[in-house]
Amino acid sequence: METIIVNSDGTHANERTGRTIPPQPSEHHEYDAKADMWIDARTLDSVKARTWARIKQARASAEAADFMCCGATYQADKDRIVGATQLALMAQAAGQPYSIDWILSDNTHLTLDAAGMIAVGAALGAHVAEAFAIALQLRGQVAAATSFDALEAIVWPVQGGA
């Protein structure tokens, strides 16, 4: 068994070689005393799994981001929008009037009829579908990556505007 010793100045040394151990290059490195070197302990598969988890988190954030519909910016409140869209569709199918006051992202409000609410629901669906399409493309890049650097380069694209 190889032993690491602490020098009087606080540095560490390999007892077998007597050489001072350089600082840990990254949190992913483990010191191998027998080889007298830092070894990157990550595997490509483990980094792929962490990269995919990072992409899924970015996808969830993108889905929850504000989106545009007919020149107005809406909060991506899926439950409320889906529920209101269903009510608008039912009213429209029954030939009944429909109206709802909706608070926008900037805290102003507008009144939507059935067609307007259905348009908001469709816009939210497109917003979520876009996030899934981006994630699917990035997942392909993760699967095809052959190095840690390639995986680190895979990032969620910056989206302009709301």
Short mmCIF file of C-alpha atoms in Angstrom, two decimals, residues 8-89:
data_model
loop_
_atom_site.label_atom_id
_atom_site.label_comp_id
_atom_site.label_asym_id
_atom_site.label_seq_id
_atom_site.Cartn_x
_atom_site.Cartn_y
_atom_site.Cartn_z
CA SER A 8 6.12 20.20 7.49
CA ASP A 9 5.15 22.97 5.06
CA GLY A 10 1.67 21.43 4.58
CA THR A 11 2.33 19.97 1.15
CA HIS A 12 1.79 16.29 0.47
CA ALA A 13 4.35 13.83 -0.84
CA ASN A 14 4.38 10.30 -2.11
CA GLU A 15 6.31 8.34 0.55
CA ARG A 16 7.66 5.83 -2.01
CA THR A 17 9.00 8.39 -4.50
CA GLY A 18 9.51 11.32 -2.15
CA ARG A 19 8.04 13.61 -4.79
CA THR A 20 5.69 16.42 -3.80
CA ILE A 21 2.17 15.79 -5.03
CA PRO A 22 0.98 18.64 -7.26
CA PRO A 23 -2.41 20.26 -6.57
CA GLN A 24 -5.49 18.32 -7.63
CA PRO A 25 -6.18 19.33 -11.25
CA SER A 26 -9.96 19.10 -10.84
CA GLU A 27 -12.61 17.73 -8.52
CA HIS A 28 -12.78 14.71 -10.82
CA HIS A 29 -9.19 13.65 -10.25
CA GLU A 30 -8.05 11.07 -7.72
CA TYR A 31 -4.44 10.59 -6.73
CA ASP A 32 -2.95 7.19 -7.57
CA ALA A 33 0.03 6.84 -5.23
CA LYS A 34 1.35 3.74 -7.01
CA ALA A 35 1.40 5.52 -10.36
CA ASP A 36 2.40 8.76 -8.57
CA MET A 37 -0.06 10.81 -10.58
CA TRP A 38 -3.53 12.30 -10.61
CA ILE A 39 -6.03 10.19 -12.56
CA ASP A 40 -9.28 11.56 -13.98
CA ALA A 41 -11.79 9.17 -12.38
CA ARG A 42 -14.66 10.02 -14.70
CA THR A 43 -15.87 7.65 -17.37
CA LEU A 44 -17.33 8.78 -20.66
CA ASP A 45 -20.64 7.15 -19.71
CA SER A 46 -20.80 8.95 -16.35
CA VAL A 47 -20.11 12.31 -17.99
CA LYS A 48 -22.73 11.56 -20.66
CA ALA A 49 -25.27 10.85 -17.90
CA ARG A 50 -24.41 14.12 -16.11
CA THR A 51 -24.56 16.04 -19.39
CA TRP A 52 -27.99 14.61 -20.23
CA ALA A 53 -29.23 15.50 -16.71
CA ARG A 54 -27.96 19.07 -17.27
CA ILE A 55 -29.78 19.23 -20.64
CA LYS A 56 -33.03 17.95 -19.10
CA GLN A 57 -32.79 20.65 -16.43
CA ALA A 58 -32.28 23.28 -19.13
CA ARG A 59 -35.25 21.87 -21.04
CA ALA A 60 -37.47 22.19 -17.96
CA SER A 61 -36.34 25.81 -17.53
CA ALA A 62 -37.03 26.54 -21.20
CA GLU A 63 -40.52 25.04 -20.93
CA ALA A 64 -41.26 27.22 -17.89
CA ALA A 65 -40.01 30.39 -19.60
CA ASP A 66 -42.39 33.08 -20.82
CA PHE A 67 -43.66 32.74 -24.39
CA MET A 68 -45.33 34.97 -26.97
CA CYS A 69 -48.79 34.71 -28.48
CA CYS A 70 -50.37 37.36 -30.69
CA GLY A 71 -47.91 40.01 -29.53
CA ALA A 72 -48.44 39.39 -25.80
CA THR A 73 -46.07 37.65 -23.37
CA TYR A 74 -47.55 34.85 -21.26
CA GLN A 75 -46.23 32.90 -18.33
CA ALA A 76 -45.98 29.20 -19.18
CA ASP A 77 -48.50 28.10 -16.57
CA LYS A 78 -49.32 24.76 -18.18
CA ASP A 79 -52.12 23.71 -15.83
CA ARG A 80 -54.05 26.97 -16.06
CA ILE A 81 -53.57 27.37 -19.79
CA VAL A 82 -54.52 23.78 -20.61
CA GLY A 83 -57.61 24.00 -18.38
CA ALA A 84 -58.74 27.32 -19.82
CA THR A 85 -58.08 26.08 -23.36
CA GLN A 86 -60.22 22.99 -22.74
CA LEU A 87 -63.06 25.15 -21.43
CA ALA A 88 -62.75 27.42 -24.48
CA LEU A 89 -62.87 24.40 -26.81
#
